[in-house]
């Protein structure tokens, strides 16, 4: 089946550690996105990529890094510089510039 | 002015009621718009796309007012299962950069 797969579904991180969230899609979409959602809040854009080997910062990129070496993959690293990383992270893909986006099931990251 | 703005609600309505949500956007160059539904602790799922003046799908109608830069979502004959958060999405944001901008969402609670 075509879709977007995020892993892991739940992730626990110790303070000071870097962690990487996986996002893979087989929809042949050019654009991929990472969003963060805090309880009771909307989605905030972290990074997005419209093409392989290119990506742009979103509204809250500080403390995060990404790579886009393959069309299918857009991993997100939450670094120790991110002071409050506990949140629900959502990955999406679309065919820009005007097509709808499809989401993975999300990763819940908790700092312990 | 925020790029995409929604009334967060919550909207509490009885079963069978008609309810409407509005979403305002700042980028007058935006060509397409989307409504997503998000259930608690789940990923957003596409509800409707709006490319011209509006779209209708069963009990759901989306309308676009380009002059006033808002889109609306009308739900007729509300069901208990319609209880969710409804997210307005405008591709491109300011300057039509290709990124997807989400409103903060409007919460709907349908009561028996």
mmCIF file of C-alpha atoms in Angstrom, chain B residues 3-4 23-27 30-34 71 88-93 99-103:
data_model
loop_
_atom_site.group_PDB
_atom_site.id
_atom_site.type_symbol
_atom_site.label_atom_id
_atom_site.label_comp_id
_atom_site.label_asym_id
_atom_site.label_seq_id
_atom_site.Cartn_x
_atom_site.Cartn_y
_atom_site.Cartn_z
ATOM 1 C CA UNK B 3 -0.920 33.609 7.876
ATOM 2 C CA UNK B 4 -3.847 31.311 8.660
ATOM 3 C CA UNK B 23 -10.689 30.396 8.374
ATOM 4 C CA UNK B 24 -8.946 33.599 7.284
ATOM 5 C CA UNK B 25 -5.665 33.710 5.372
ATOM 6 C CA UNK B 26 -3.203 36.457 4.552
ATOM 7 C CA UNK B 27 -1.669 35.353 1.244
ATOM 8 C CA UNK B 30 -3.023 31.289 -2.598
ATOM 9 C CA UNK B 31 -4.795 29.146 -5.178
ATOM 10 C CA UNK B 32 -5.918 26.138 -3.198
ATOM 11 C CA UNK B 33 -7.135 25.414 0.288
ATOM 12 C CA UNK B 34 -7.786 22.342 2.366
ATOM 13 C CA UNK B 71 -12.823 29.881 3.605
ATOM 14 C CA UNK B 88 -7.625 24.813 7.777
ATOM 15 C CA UNK B 89 -4.558 24.597 5.507
ATOM 16 C CA UNK B 90 -3.252 27.145 3.031
ATOM 17 C CA UNK B 91 -0.317 26.106 0.814
ATOM 18 C CA UNK B 92 2.356 28.646 0.136
ATOM 19 C CA UNK B 93 1.936 30.897 3.115
ATOM 20 C CA UNK B 99 5.158 25.360 2.442
ATOM 21 C CA UNK B 100 1.894 24.248 3.992
ATOM 22 C CA UNK B 101 0.545 26.492 6.727
ATOM 23 C CA UNK B 102 -1.985 25.145 9.229
ATOM 24 C CA UNK B 103 -4.442 27.096 11.281
#
